Short mmCIF file of C-alpha atoms in Angstrom, two decimals:
data_model
loop_
_atom_site.label_atom_id
_atom_site.label_comp_id
_atom_site.label_asym_id
_atom_site.label_seq_id
_atom_site.Cartn_x
_atom_site.Cartn_y
_atom_site.Cartn_z
CA UNK C 1 -97.12 -10.21 -64.33
CA UNK C 2 -93.76 -11.31 -62.94
CA UNK C 3 -94.36 -14.98 -63.80
CA UNK C 4 -95.49 -14.06 -67.28
CA UNK C 5 -92.40 -11.94 -67.93
CA UNK C 6 -90.07 -14.60 -66.53
CA UNK C 7 -91.80 -17.28 -68.62
CA UNK C 8 -91.32 -15.23 -71.78
CA UNK C 9 -87.64 -14.71 -70.93
CA UNK C 10 -87.08 -18.43 -70.25
CA UNK C 11 -88.79 -19.30 -73.52
CA UNK C 12 -86.50 -16.88 -75.40
CA UNK C 13 -83.41 -18.36 -73.72
CA UNK C 14 -84.61 -21.88 -74.55
CA UNK C 15 -85.05 -20.87 -78.20
CA UNK C 16 -81.49 -19.55 -78.25
CA UNK C 17 -80.10 -22.75 -76.71
CA UNK C 18 -82.15 -25.21 -78.75
CA UNK C 19 -82.23 -23.52 -82.16
CA UNK C 20 -79.84 -20.60 -82.68
CA UNK C 21 -76.78 -21.86 -80.84
CA UNK C 22 -76.66 -25.24 -82.65
CA UNK C 23 -77.22 -23.56 -86.01
CA UNK C 24 -74.42 -21.05 -85.45
CA UNK C 25 -72.07 -23.70 -84.03
CA UNK C 26 -72.66 -26.07 -86.96
CA UNK C 27 -72.20 -23.42 -89.65
CA UNK C 28 -68.47 -24.15 -89.68
CA UNK C 29 -66.14 -22.22 -91.95
CA UNK C 30 -69.01 -20.40 -93.68
CA UNK C 31 -70.13 -18.85 -90.39
CA UNK C 32 -69.99 -15.16 -89.65
CA UNK C 33 -68.74 -16.12 -86.16
CA UNK C 34 -65.58 -18.01 -85.27
CA UNK C 35 -65.78 -20.58 -82.45
CA UNK C 36 -64.33 -18.09 -80.01
CA UNK C 37 -66.93 -15.49 -81.03
CA UNK C 38 -69.74 -18.01 -80.48
CA UNK C 39 -68.44 -18.67 -76.96
CA UNK C 40 -68.20 -14.95 -76.30
CA UNK C 41 -71.72 -14.20 -77.52
CA UNK C 42 -73.56 -17.29 -76.27
CA UNK C 43 -71.25 -18.59 -73.52
CA UNK C 44 -73.41 -17.79 -70.50
CA UNK C 45 -76.80 -18.42 -72.14
CA UNK C 46 -77.11 -22.05 -70.96
CA UNK C 47 -76.31 -20.95 -67.39
CA UNK C 48 -78.89 -18.17 -67.62
CA UNK C 49 -81.44 -20.68 -68.89
CA UNK C 50 -80.80 -22.99 -65.93
CA UNK C 51 -80.93 -20.21 -63.34
CA UNK C 52 -84.01 -18.55 -64.78
CA UNK C 53 -85.84 -21.84 -65.30
CA UNK C 54 -85.36 -22.57 -61.59
CA UNK C 55 -86.46 -19.04 -60.68
CA UNK C 56 -89.58 -19.45 -62.82
CA UNK C 57 -90.41 -22.77 -61.17
CA UNK C 58 -90.04 -21.21 -57.72
CA UNK C 59 -92.15 -18.18 -58.69
CA UNK C 60 -94.90 -20.40 -60.09
CA UNK C 61 -94.88 -22.55 -56.94
CA UNK C 62 -95.10 -19.44 -54.77
CA UNK C 63 -98.00 -18.04 -56.80
CA UNK C 64 -99.84 -21.35 -56.40
CA UNK C 65 -99.57 -21.00 -52.60
CA UNK C 66 -100.66 -17.35 -52.50
CA UNK C 67 -104.06 -16.29 -51.26
CA UNK C 68 -106.12 -13.79 -53.21
CA UNK C 69 -105.49 -11.11 -50.57
CA UNK C 70 -101.68 -11.58 -50.56
CA UNK C 71 -99.59 -8.63 -51.67
CA UNK C 72 -96.08 -8.69 -53.08
CA UNK C 73 -93.70 -5.98 -51.91
#
């Protein structure tokens, strides 16, 4: 459950970074956001993607090492 939720979150962050952020940044003068607004709204998203991608990788590695009788918490 935890890996699945984290994977979905990482995928959503990746979509923001790879698709939405470039589209908003390249909209130029016609954009609803000014450059400063884009930084305010999306500024920490790449950092979140990096941190959560690493967390997901560590969670997946841990799950691979778990035995069927292992409990979390």
